[in-house]
PDB file of C-alpha atoms in Angstrom:
ATOM      1  CA  MET A   1    -167.371  16.772 -32.891  1.00 89.00           C
ATOM      2  CA  LYS A   2    -166.549  17.621 -36.499  1.00 89.00           C
ATOM      3  CA  VAL A   3    -163.266  16.402 -37.967  1.00 92.00           C
ATOM      4  CA  ARG A   4    -161.836  17.247 -41.375  1.00 90.00           C
ATOM      5  CA  PHE A   5    -159.196  15.247 -43.263  1.00 92.00           C
ATOM      6  CA  TYR A   6    -156.602  16.897 -45.515  1.00 93.00           C
ATOM      7  CA  SER A   7    -153.872  15.465 -47.735  1.00 94.00           C
ATOM      8  CA  TYR A   8    -151.620  16.345 -50.670  1.00 94.00           C
ATOM      9  CA  GLY A   9    -152.874  13.184 -52.363  1.00 91.00           C
ATOM     10  CA  GLY A  10    -151.604   9.676 -52.971  1.00 90.00           C
ATOM     11  CA  SER A  11    -151.714   8.985 -49.235  1.00 91.00           C
ATOM     12  CA  GLY A  12    -154.845   6.949 -48.509  1.00 87.00           C
ATOM     13  CA  LEU A  13    -157.117   9.941 -47.880  1.00 87.00           C
ATOM     14  CA  LYS A  14    -160.352   8.335 -49.082  1.00 86.00           C
ATOM     15  CA  PHE A  15    -159.552   5.045 -47.366  1.00 87.00           C
ATOM     16  CA  VAL A  16    -159.090   6.532 -43.900  1.00 89.00           C
ATOM     17  CA  SER A  17    -161.678   9.312 -44.075  1.00 85.00           C
ATOM     18  CA  ASP A  18    -164.365   6.939 -45.354  1.00 86.00           C
ATOM     19  CA  LEU A  19    -163.785   4.568 -42.427  1.00 84.00           C
ATOM     20  CA  ALA A  20    -163.894   7.436 -39.931  1.00 85.00           C
ATOM     21  CA  SER A  21    -166.992   9.031 -41.478  1.00 84.00           C
ATOM     22  CA  LYS A  22    -168.995   5.878 -40.799  1.00 81.00           C
ATOM     23  CA  ARG A  23    -168.389   6.360 -37.089  1.00 84.00           C
ATOM     24  CA  MET A  24    -168.444  10.136 -36.639  1.00 79.00           C
ATOM     25  CA  ASP A  25    -168.831  13.500 -38.383  1.00 73.00           C
ATOM     26  CA  ALA A  26    -165.739  13.333 -40.565  1.00 73.00           C
ATOM     27  CA  SER A  27    -165.122  14.034 -44.239  1.00 65.00           C
ATOM     28  CA  ASP A  28    -162.617  15.063 -46.885  1.00 57.00           C
ATOM     29  CA  ASP A  29    -165.206  17.187 -48.779  1.00 57.00           C
ATOM     30  CA  ALA A  30    -164.519  16.820 -52.510  1.00 46.00           C
ATOM     31  CA  HIS A  31    -161.241  18.423 -53.658  1.00 45.00           C
ATOM     32  CA  SER A  32    -160.772  21.094 -50.967  1.00 61.00           C
ATOM     33  CA  PRO A  33    -158.800  18.735 -48.685  1.00 75.00           C
ATOM     34  CA  HIS A  34    -155.839  19.270 -51.009  1.00 81.00           C
ATOM     35  CA  VAL A  35    -155.400  22.889 -49.927  1.00 80.00           C
ATOM     36  CA  PHE A  36    -154.350  24.559 -46.704  1.00 87.00           C
ATOM     37  CA  GLU A  37    -157.016  26.517 -44.836  1.00 82.00           C
ATOM     38  CA  ASP A  38    -157.251  28.283 -41.509  1.00 85.00           C
ATOM     39  CA  ILE A  39    -159.822  26.317 -39.498  1.00 88.00           C
ATOM     40  CA  THR A  40    -159.672  28.576 -36.435  1.00 88.00           C
ATOM     41  CA  ASP A  41    -162.925  30.388 -37.148  1.00 87.00           C
ATOM     42  CA  THR A  42    -164.805  27.475 -38.725  1.00 88.00           C
ATOM     43  CA  ASP A  43    -167.123  24.807 -37.329  1.00 90.00           C
ATOM     44  CA  ILE A  44    -164.330  22.240 -37.709  1.00 90.00           C
ATOM     45  CA  ASP A  45    -163.146  21.033 -34.288  1.00 93.00           C
ATOM     46  CA  LYS A  46    -160.088  19.035 -35.325  1.00 94.00           C
ATOM     47  CA  ALA A  47    -158.074  18.342 -38.475  1.00 93.00           C
ATOM     48  CA  ILE A  48    -156.015  15.361 -39.560  1.00 95.00           C
ATOM     49  CA  ILE A  49    -153.271  15.773 -42.134  1.00 95.00           C
ATOM     50  CA  LEU A  50    -152.845  12.391 -43.784  1.00 95.00           C
ATOM     51  CA  TYR A  51    -149.533  12.093 -45.610  1.00 96.00           C
ATOM     52  CA  GLY A  52    -147.452   9.409 -47.250  1.00 95.00           C
ATOM     53  CA  ASP A  53    -143.989   9.123 -48.719  1.00 97.00           C
ATOM     54  CA  PRO A  54    -143.968  11.924 -51.335  1.00 97.00           C
ATOM     55  CA  ARG A  55    -141.855   9.793 -53.684  1.00 97.00           C
ATOM     56  CA  ASP A  56    -144.587   7.179 -53.788  1.00 95.00           C
ATOM     57  CA  ALA A  57    -147.302   9.821 -54.002  1.00 94.00           C
ATOM     58  CA  LEU A  58    -145.718  11.246 -57.160  1.00 94.00           C
ATOM     59  CA  LEU A  59    -145.503   7.784 -58.716  1.00 93.00           C
ATOM     60  CA  SER A  60    -149.159   7.262 -57.836  1.00 90.00           C
ATOM     61  CA  PHE A  61    -150.119  10.459 -59.682  1.00 90.00           C
ATOM     62  CA  PHE A  62    -148.437   9.252 -62.864  1.00 89.00           C
ATOM     63  CA  ARG A  63    -149.776   5.710 -62.537  1.00 86.00           C
ATOM     64  CA  ARG A  64    -153.327   7.038 -62.390  1.00 83.00           C
ATOM     65  CA  GLY A  65    -152.706   9.187 -65.446  1.00 73.00           C
ATOM     66  CA  GLY A  66    -151.677   6.239 -67.569  1.00 60.00           C
ATOM     67  CA  ALA A  67    -153.705   3.441 -66.056  1.00 51.00           C
ATOM     68  CA  ARG A  68    -154.918   2.337 -69.497  1.00 50.00           C
ATOM     69  CA  SER A  69    -151.763   2.981 -71.471  1.00 52.00           C
ATOM     70  CA  ALA A  70    -148.372   1.366 -71.769  1.00 54.00           C
ATOM     71  CA  SER A  71    -146.673   4.591 -70.672  1.00 62.00           C
ATOM     72  CA  PRO A  72    -148.071   6.262 -67.511  1.00 68.00           C
ATOM     73  CA  ASN A  73    -148.418   9.998 -68.100  1.00 78.00           C
ATOM     74  CA  ALA A  74    -149.172  13.260 -66.302  1.00 87.00           C
ATOM     75  CA  LYS A  75    -152.831  13.584 -67.309  1.00 84.00           C
ATOM     76  CA  TRP A  76    -154.162  12.845 -63.806  1.00 86.00           C
ATOM     77  CA  LEU A  77    -151.320  14.845 -62.251  1.00 88.00           C
ATOM     78  CA  CYS A  78    -152.416  17.955 -64.153  1.00 88.00           C
ATOM     79  CA  GLN A  79    -155.923  17.622 -62.767  1.00 85.00           C
ATOM     80  CA  HIS A  80    -154.594  17.126 -59.246  1.00 88.00           C
ATOM     81  CA  VAL A  81    -152.290  20.152 -59.479  1.00 90.00           C
ATOM     82  CA  ARG A  82    -155.359  22.319 -60.110  1.00 87.00           C
ATOM     83  CA  HIS A  83    -156.756  21.111 -56.787  1.00 86.00           C
ATOM     84  CA  LEU A  84    -153.494  21.758 -54.934  1.00 89.00           C
ATOM     85  CA  TYR A  85    -153.373  25.311 -56.333  1.00 89.00           C
ATOM     86  CA  MET A  86    -157.097  25.999 -55.978  1.00 86.00           C
ATOM     87  CA  LYS A  87    -156.404  29.048 -53.814  1.00 84.00           C
ATOM     88  CA  GLU A  88    -153.288  30.143 -55.732  1.00 87.00           C
ATOM     89  CA  PRO A  89    -154.109  29.615 -59.425  1.00 87.00           C
ATOM     90  CA  GLU A  90    -151.566  32.226 -60.493  1.00 90.00           C
ATOM     91  CA  ALA A  91    -148.773  30.090 -59.031  1.00 89.00           C
ATOM     92  CA  MET A  92    -149.891  26.833 -60.662  1.00 90.00           C
ATOM     93  CA  PRO A  93    -147.081  25.173 -62.656  1.00 91.00           C
ATOM     94  CA  ARG A  94    -147.620  24.228 -66.288  1.00 90.00           C
ATOM     95  CA  ILE A  95    -147.220  20.512 -66.918  1.00 90.00           C
ATOM     96  CA  ASP A  96    -147.676  18.737 -70.232  1.00 91.00           C
ATOM     97  CA  PRO A  97    -150.369  16.078 -69.647  1.00 89.00           C
ATOM     98  CA  ALA A  98    -148.595  13.784 -72.130  1.00 88.00           C
ATOM     99  CA  MET A  99    -145.350  13.907 -70.142  1.00 90.00           C
ATOM    100  CA  THR A 100    -144.194  10.551 -68.822  1.00 90.00           C
ATOM    101  CA  LEU A 101    -142.731   9.953 -65.380  1.00 91.00           C
ATOM    102  CA  GLN A 102    -139.256   9.557 -66.863  1.00 92.00           C
ATOM    103  CA  GLU A 103    -139.535  12.825 -68.771  1.00 93.00           C
ATOM    104  CA  TYR A 104    -140.709  14.552 -65.604  1.00 93.00           C
ATOM    105  CA  LEU A 105    -137.805  13.226 -63.536  1.00 95.00           C
ATOM    106  CA  ASP A 106    -135.311  14.079 -66.266  1.00 95.00           C
ATOM    107  CA  THR A 107    -136.483  17.684 -66.511  1.00 94.00           C
ATOM    108  CA  HIS A 108    -137.346  18.568 -62.887  1.00 94.00           C
ATOM    109  CA  ASP A 109    -135.089  18.352 -59.853  1.00 94.00           C
ATOM    110  CA  VAL A 110    -137.364  20.202 -57.413  1.00 94.00           C
ATOM    111  CA  ASP A 111    -140.934  19.710 -56.195  1.00 95.00           C
ATOM    112  CA  ILE A 112    -142.855  22.037 -58.526  1.00 94.00           C
ATOM    113  CA  ILE A 113    -146.146  20.288 -57.691  1.00 93.00           C
ATOM    114  CA  GLY A 114    -146.218  21.780 -54.216  1.00 92.00           C
ATOM    115  CA  LEU A 115    -146.349  18.780 -51.875  1.00 95.00           C
ATOM    116  CA  GLU A 116    -143.786  20.353 -49.551  1.00 95.00           C
ATOM    117  CA  ASN A 117    -145.592  23.697 -49.618  1.00 92.00           C
ATOM    118  CA  PHE A 118    -148.903  22.035 -48.678  1.00 93.00           C
ATOM    119  CA  PHE A 119    -147.341  20.043 -45.843  1.00 96.00           C
ATOM    120  CA  MET A 120    -145.271  22.860 -44.349  1.00 96.00           C
ATOM    121  CA  GLN A 121    -148.205  25.272 -44.351  1.00 93.00           C
ATOM    122  CA  TRP A 122    -149.972  22.884 -41.989  1.00 95.00           C
ATOM    123  CA  VAL A 123    -146.847  22.358 -39.892  1.00 96.00           C
ATOM    124  CA  ARG A 124    -146.331  26.113 -39.460  1.00 95.00           C
ATOM    125  CA  THR A 125    -149.974  27.155 -39.104  1.00 94.00           C
ATOM    126  CA  LYS A 126    -151.017  29.211 -36.114  1.00 90.00           C
ATOM    127  CA  ASN A 127    -154.402  27.480 -35.981  1.00 86.00           C
ATOM    128  CA  THR A 128    -155.492  27.127 -32.364  1.00 88.00           C
ATOM    129  CA  LYS A 129    -157.502  23.941 -32.919  1.00 94.00           C
ATOM    130  CA  PRO A 130    -155.947  20.455 -32.590  1.00 96.00           C
ATOM    131  CA  ILE A 131    -154.226  19.212 -35.739  1.00 96.00           C
ATOM    132  CA  ALA A 132    -152.826  15.688 -36.085  1.00 97.00           C
ATOM    133  CA  PHE A 133    -150.364  14.415 -38.680  1.00 98.00           C
ATOM    134  CA  LEU A 134    -150.785  10.753 -39.624  1.00 97.00           C
ATOM    135  CA  ARG A 135    -148.290   8.876 -41.817  1.00 97.00           C
ATOM    136  CA  TYR A 136    -150.306   6.530 -44.021  1.00 94.00           C
ATOM    137  CA  GLU A 137    -147.681   3.788 -44.325  1.00 94.00           C
ATOM    138  CA  ALA A 138    -147.596   3.408 -40.530  1.00 95.00           C
ATOM    139  CA  LEU A 139    -151.075   1.864 -40.656  1.00 94.00           C
ATOM    140  CA  GLY A 140    -149.600  -1.236 -42.265  1.00 92.00           C
ATOM    141  CA  GLU A 141    -146.381  -1.508 -40.261  1.00 92.00           C
ATOM    142  CA  LYS A 142    -145.478  -3.166 -36.948  1.00 91.00           C
ATOM    143  CA  ARG A 143    -146.361  -0.058 -34.954  1.00 93.00           C
ATOM    144  CA  ALA A 144    -149.844   0.059 -36.482  1.00 94.00           C
ATOM    145  CA  PRO A 145    -151.681  -0.898 -33.240  1.00 94.00           C
ATOM    146  CA  ASP A 146    -150.050   1.987 -31.338  1.00 96.00           C
ATOM    147  CA  VAL A 147    -150.639   4.453 -34.171  1.00 96.00           C
ATOM    148  CA  ILE A 148    -154.298   3.442 -34.534  1.00 95.00           C
ATOM    149  CA  ALA A 149    -154.775   3.743 -30.778  1.00 96.00           C
ATOM    150  CA  GLN A 150    -153.448   7.307 -30.901  1.00 97.00           C
ATOM    151  CA  LEU A 151    -155.737   8.059 -33.838  1.00 96.00           C
ATOM    152  CA  GLU A 152    -158.767   6.728 -31.956  1.00 95.00           C
ATOM    153  CA  GLN A 153    -157.866   8.795 -28.909  1.00 96.00           C
ATOM    154  CA  PHE A 154    -157.518  11.933 -31.041  1.00 96.00           C
ATOM    155  CA  LEU A 155    -160.899  11.260 -32.660  1.00 94.00           C
ATOM    156  CA  GLU A 156    -162.412  10.530 -29.228  1.00 94.00           C
ATOM    157  CA  LEU A 157    -163.520   7.070 -30.325  1.00 93.00           C
ATOM    158  CA  GLU A 158    -163.740   3.987 -28.144  1.00 93.00           C
ATOM    159  CA  PRO A 159    -160.513   1.919 -28.145  1.00 93.00           C
ATOM    160  CA  GLY A 160    -160.633  -0.670 -30.898  1.00 92.00           C
ATOM    161  CA  THR A 161    -163.204   1.168 -33.007  1.00 93.00           C
ATOM    162  CA  LEU A 162    -160.894   1.523 -35.999  1.00 92.00           C
ATOM    163  CA  ALA A 163    -158.392  -1.267 -35.371  1.00 90.00           C
ATOM    164  CA  GLU A 164    -160.180  -4.128 -37.119  1.00 89.00           C
ATOM    165  CA  PRO A 165    -161.559  -2.118 -40.081  1.00 89.00           C
ATOM    166  CA  LEU A 166    -158.146  -0.595 -40.798  1.00 89.00           C
ATOM    167  CA  LYS A 167    -156.374  -3.940 -40.473  1.00 84.00           C
ATOM    168  CA  ALA A 168    -158.880  -5.699 -42.725  1.00 84.00           C
ATOM    169  CA  LYS A 169    -158.957  -3.083 -45.479  1.00 84.00           C
ATOM    170  CA  PHE A 170    -155.425  -1.670 -45.490  1.00 86.00           C
ATOM    171  CA  ARG A 171    -153.574  -2.382 -48.731  1.00 81.00           C
ATOM    172  CA  PRO A 172    -149.860  -1.895 -49.450  1.00 78.00           C
ATOM    173  CA  ARG A 173    -148.999   0.770 -51.979  1.00 77.00           C
ATOM    174  CA  ARG A 174    -149.215  -0.091 -55.663  1.00 76.00           C
ATOM    175  CA  SER A 175    -146.657   2.618 -56.412  1.00 81.00           C
ATOM    176  CA  ALA A 176    -143.322   2.141 -54.636  1.00 90.00           C
ATOM    177  CA  HIS A 177    -140.206   4.206 -55.325  1.00 94.00           C
ATOM    178  CA  GLY A 178    -138.050   1.233 -54.340  1.00 91.00           C
ATOM    179  CA  ASN A 179    -139.080  -0.458 -57.586  1.00 91.00           C
ATOM    180  CA  GLN A 180    -137.629   2.367 -59.658  1.00 94.00           C
ATOM    181  CA  SER A 181    -134.159   2.313 -61.189  1.00 95.00           C
ATOM    182  CA  PRO A 182    -131.277   3.444 -58.930  1.00 97.00           C
ATOM    183  CA  GLU A 183    -131.056   6.636 -61.011  1.00 97.00           C
ATOM    184  CA  ASN A 184    -134.732   7.448 -60.553  1.00 96.00           C
ATOM    185  CA  GLN A 185    -134.587   6.634 -56.847  1.00 97.00           C
ATOM    186  CA  GLU A 186    -131.771   9.144 -56.489  1.00 97.00           C
ATOM    187  CA  LYS A 187    -133.729  11.793 -58.408  1.00 98.00           C
ATOM    188  CA  LEU A 188    -136.821  11.252 -56.286  1.00 98.00           C
ATOM    189  CA  GLY A 189    -134.754  11.399 -53.104  1.00 98.00           C
ATOM    190  CA  LYS A 190    -133.201  14.725 -54.079  1.00 97.00           C
ATOM    191  CA  MET A 191    -136.511  16.175 -55.238  1.00 98.00           C
ATOM    192  CA  PHE A 192    -138.171  15.546 -51.872  1.00 98.00           C
ATOM    193  CA  SER A 193    -135.157  15.598 -49.541  1.00 98.00           C
ATOM    194  CA  ASN A 194    -136.351  18.581 -47.481  1.00 97.00           C
ATOM    195  CA  LEU A 195    -139.902  17.280 -47.172  1.00 98.00           C
ATOM    196  CA  LEU A 196    -138.736  13.812 -46.147  1.00 98.00           C
ATOM    197  CA  GLN A 197    -136.585  15.327 -43.398  1.00 97.00           C
ATOM    198  CA  GLU A 198    -139.471  17.403 -42.071  1.00 97.00           C
ATOM    199  CA  GLN A 199    -141.787  14.399 -42.069  1.00 97.00           C
ATOM    200  CA  ALA A 200    -139.222  12.283 -40.243  1.00 97.00           C
ATOM    201  CA  LYS A 201    -139.232  14.842 -37.413  1.00 96.00           C
ATOM    202  CA  LEU A 202    -142.948  14.293 -36.804  1.00 96.00           C
ATOM    203  CA  GLY A 203    -142.927  10.504 -36.748  1.00 94.00           C
ATOM    204  CA  ASP A 204    -145.948   8.318 -37.437  1.00 97.00           C
ATOM    205  CA  PHE A 205    -148.528  10.324 -35.466  1.00 98.00           C
ATOM    206  CA  PHE A 206    -148.040  13.845 -34.174  1.00 97.00           C
ATOM    207  CA  VAL A 207    -150.447  16.341 -32.642  1.00 97.00           C
ATOM    208  CA  LYS A 208    -149.700  20.069 -32.606  1.00 92.00           C
TER     209      LYS A 208
END
């Protein structure tokens, strides 16, 4: 069985797909996992959409851009946006790579990066093959054992195959929106309000 992992980024894609690939035919295949694709007529048997809190994902993009500077910037974000818009380059937003997180939040009140668009394309797809949605943060919460068990069942792995590796290697997020100022938390909440509501409907693990 061949499984493919997809994600809009900042959601533990490499962490989970690398663990799975050691036990089965699974991959995230370079940058293409950041785009939507119809897998109906491909050799892919199942897909997993790995997603995390979009507010934290955005913070992660900026943190990576300024990892060696005093002011995190949008340099890495610009590179990532090219991956998200790989199939729609004409729609790609223009972002100044020197822009800081604060400047971005002060000048944008909607999700121009396309995280919601990526996610909802997978939610609404008419693909006939099994697609699972996995919330990354759930792997480190109290319900983790149940979520991992559902993941193993979906991947047709023996019970317990992923439990210990995930528990041992899971790390809490380095970028957390709760550490932002009240003003920035409000801006992030408004920016991703629709996406957060849609994700809440699916829960921690959902198969369509």
